[in-house]
mmCIF file of C-alpha atoms in Angstrom:
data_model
loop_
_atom_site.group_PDB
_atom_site.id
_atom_site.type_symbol
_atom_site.label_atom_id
_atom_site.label_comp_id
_atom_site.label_asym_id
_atom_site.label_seq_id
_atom_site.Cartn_x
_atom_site.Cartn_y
_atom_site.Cartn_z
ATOM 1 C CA UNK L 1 3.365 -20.714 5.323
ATOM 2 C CA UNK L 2 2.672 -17.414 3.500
ATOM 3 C CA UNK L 3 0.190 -15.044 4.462
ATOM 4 C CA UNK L 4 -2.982 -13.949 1.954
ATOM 5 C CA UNK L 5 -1.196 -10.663 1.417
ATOM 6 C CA UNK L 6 2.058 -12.003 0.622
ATOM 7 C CA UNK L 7 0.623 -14.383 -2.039
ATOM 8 C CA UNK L 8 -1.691 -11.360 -3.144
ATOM 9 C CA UNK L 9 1.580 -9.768 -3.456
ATOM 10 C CA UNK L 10 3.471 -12.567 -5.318
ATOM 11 C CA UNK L 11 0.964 -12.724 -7.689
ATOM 12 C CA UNK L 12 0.435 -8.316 -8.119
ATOM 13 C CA UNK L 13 4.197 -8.518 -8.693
ATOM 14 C CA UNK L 14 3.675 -11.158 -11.614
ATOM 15 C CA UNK L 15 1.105 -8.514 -12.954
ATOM 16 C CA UNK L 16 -2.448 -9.919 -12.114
ATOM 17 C CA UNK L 17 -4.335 -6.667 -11.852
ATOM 18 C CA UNK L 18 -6.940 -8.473 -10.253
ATOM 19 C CA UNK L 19 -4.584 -9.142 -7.085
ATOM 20 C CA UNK L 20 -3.523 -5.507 -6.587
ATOM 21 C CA UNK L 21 -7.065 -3.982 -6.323
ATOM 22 C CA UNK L 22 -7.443 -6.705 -3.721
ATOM 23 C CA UNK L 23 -4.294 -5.744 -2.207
ATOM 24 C CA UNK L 24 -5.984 -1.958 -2.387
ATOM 25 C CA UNK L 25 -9.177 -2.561 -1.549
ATOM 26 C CA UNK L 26 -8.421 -5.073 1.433
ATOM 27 C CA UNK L 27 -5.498 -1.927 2.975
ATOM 28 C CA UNK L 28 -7.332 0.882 1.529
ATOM 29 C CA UNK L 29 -9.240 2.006 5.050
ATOM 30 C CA UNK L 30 -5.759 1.391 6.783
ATOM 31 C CA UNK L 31 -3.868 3.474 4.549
ATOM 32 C CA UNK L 32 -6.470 6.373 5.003
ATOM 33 C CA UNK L 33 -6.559 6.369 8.483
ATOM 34 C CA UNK L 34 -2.786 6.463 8.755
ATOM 35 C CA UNK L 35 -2.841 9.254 5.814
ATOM 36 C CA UNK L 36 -5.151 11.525 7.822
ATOM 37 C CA UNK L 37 -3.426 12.788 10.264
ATOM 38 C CA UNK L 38 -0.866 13.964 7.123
ATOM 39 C CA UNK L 39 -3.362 15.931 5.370
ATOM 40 C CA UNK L 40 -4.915 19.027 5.606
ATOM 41 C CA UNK L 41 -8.010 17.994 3.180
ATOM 42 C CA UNK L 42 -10.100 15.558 1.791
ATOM 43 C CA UNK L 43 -8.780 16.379 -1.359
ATOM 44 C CA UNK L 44 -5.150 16.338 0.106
ATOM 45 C CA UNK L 45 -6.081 13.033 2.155
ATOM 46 C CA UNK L 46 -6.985 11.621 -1.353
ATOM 47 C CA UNK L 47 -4.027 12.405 -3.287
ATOM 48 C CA UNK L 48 -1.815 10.760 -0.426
ATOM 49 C CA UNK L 49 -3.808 7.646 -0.803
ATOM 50 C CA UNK L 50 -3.494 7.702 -4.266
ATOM 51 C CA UNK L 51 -0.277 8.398 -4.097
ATOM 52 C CA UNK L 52 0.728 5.433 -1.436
ATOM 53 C CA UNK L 53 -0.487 2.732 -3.825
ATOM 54 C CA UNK L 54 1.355 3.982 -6.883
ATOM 55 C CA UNK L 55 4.151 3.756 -5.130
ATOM 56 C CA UNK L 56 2.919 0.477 -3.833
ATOM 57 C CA UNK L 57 2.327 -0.844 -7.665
ATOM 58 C CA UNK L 58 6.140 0.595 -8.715
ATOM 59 C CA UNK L 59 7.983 -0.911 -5.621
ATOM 60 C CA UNK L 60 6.016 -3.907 -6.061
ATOM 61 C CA UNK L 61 9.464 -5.626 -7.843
ATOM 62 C CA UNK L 62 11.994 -4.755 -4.621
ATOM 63 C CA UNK L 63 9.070 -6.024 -1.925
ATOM 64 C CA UNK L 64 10.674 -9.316 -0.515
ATOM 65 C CA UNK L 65 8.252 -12.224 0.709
ATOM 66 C CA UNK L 66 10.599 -12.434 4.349
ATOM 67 C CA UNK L 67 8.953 -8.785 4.586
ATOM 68 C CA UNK L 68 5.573 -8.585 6.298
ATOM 69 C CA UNK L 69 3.404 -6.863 3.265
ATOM 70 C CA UNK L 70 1.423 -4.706 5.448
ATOM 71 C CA UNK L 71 4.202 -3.767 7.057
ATOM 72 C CA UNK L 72 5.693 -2.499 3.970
ATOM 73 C CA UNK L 73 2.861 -0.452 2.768
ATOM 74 C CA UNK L 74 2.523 1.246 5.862
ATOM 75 C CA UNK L 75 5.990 2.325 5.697
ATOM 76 C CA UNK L 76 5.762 3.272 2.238
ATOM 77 C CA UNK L 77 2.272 5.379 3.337
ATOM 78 C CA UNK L 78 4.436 7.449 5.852
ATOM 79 C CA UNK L 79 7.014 7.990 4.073
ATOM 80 C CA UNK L 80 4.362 9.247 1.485
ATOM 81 C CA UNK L 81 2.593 11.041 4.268
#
């Protein structure tokens, strides 16, 4: 049985716009609260963010469903951070 956010991400990775703002808007607070302890500014705390889920949206084709998808953002958020 899948999770929400892996068929969110099935369907983002099809292209459904719709899906990846949920996929944003349902990790967004997570993603900033890891990201803050990164940045020195809101306006630095903002491009981190920003910068997280484009590289969410462009790594959307390697993500694997065996992968936990929150678990995959987050690492993709550090390694942004």
């Amino acid at each position: 049985m899948s999770s929400p956010d892996s068929s969110l991400a099935e369907q983002a990775k099809a292209g459904d716009l719709e899906a990846m703002n949920q996929l944003v808007a349902e990790h967004h607070a997570a993603i900033t609260r890891l990201l803050w302890r990164f940045a020195r500014s809101h306006a630095d705390l903002e491009d981190l963010v920003q910068e997280t889920f484009l590289r969410m949206v462009r790594g959307l084709p390697a993500w694997r469903p065996q992968q936990p998808f929150a678990h995959w953002l987050l690492w993709i958020a550090t390694n942004t951070g």
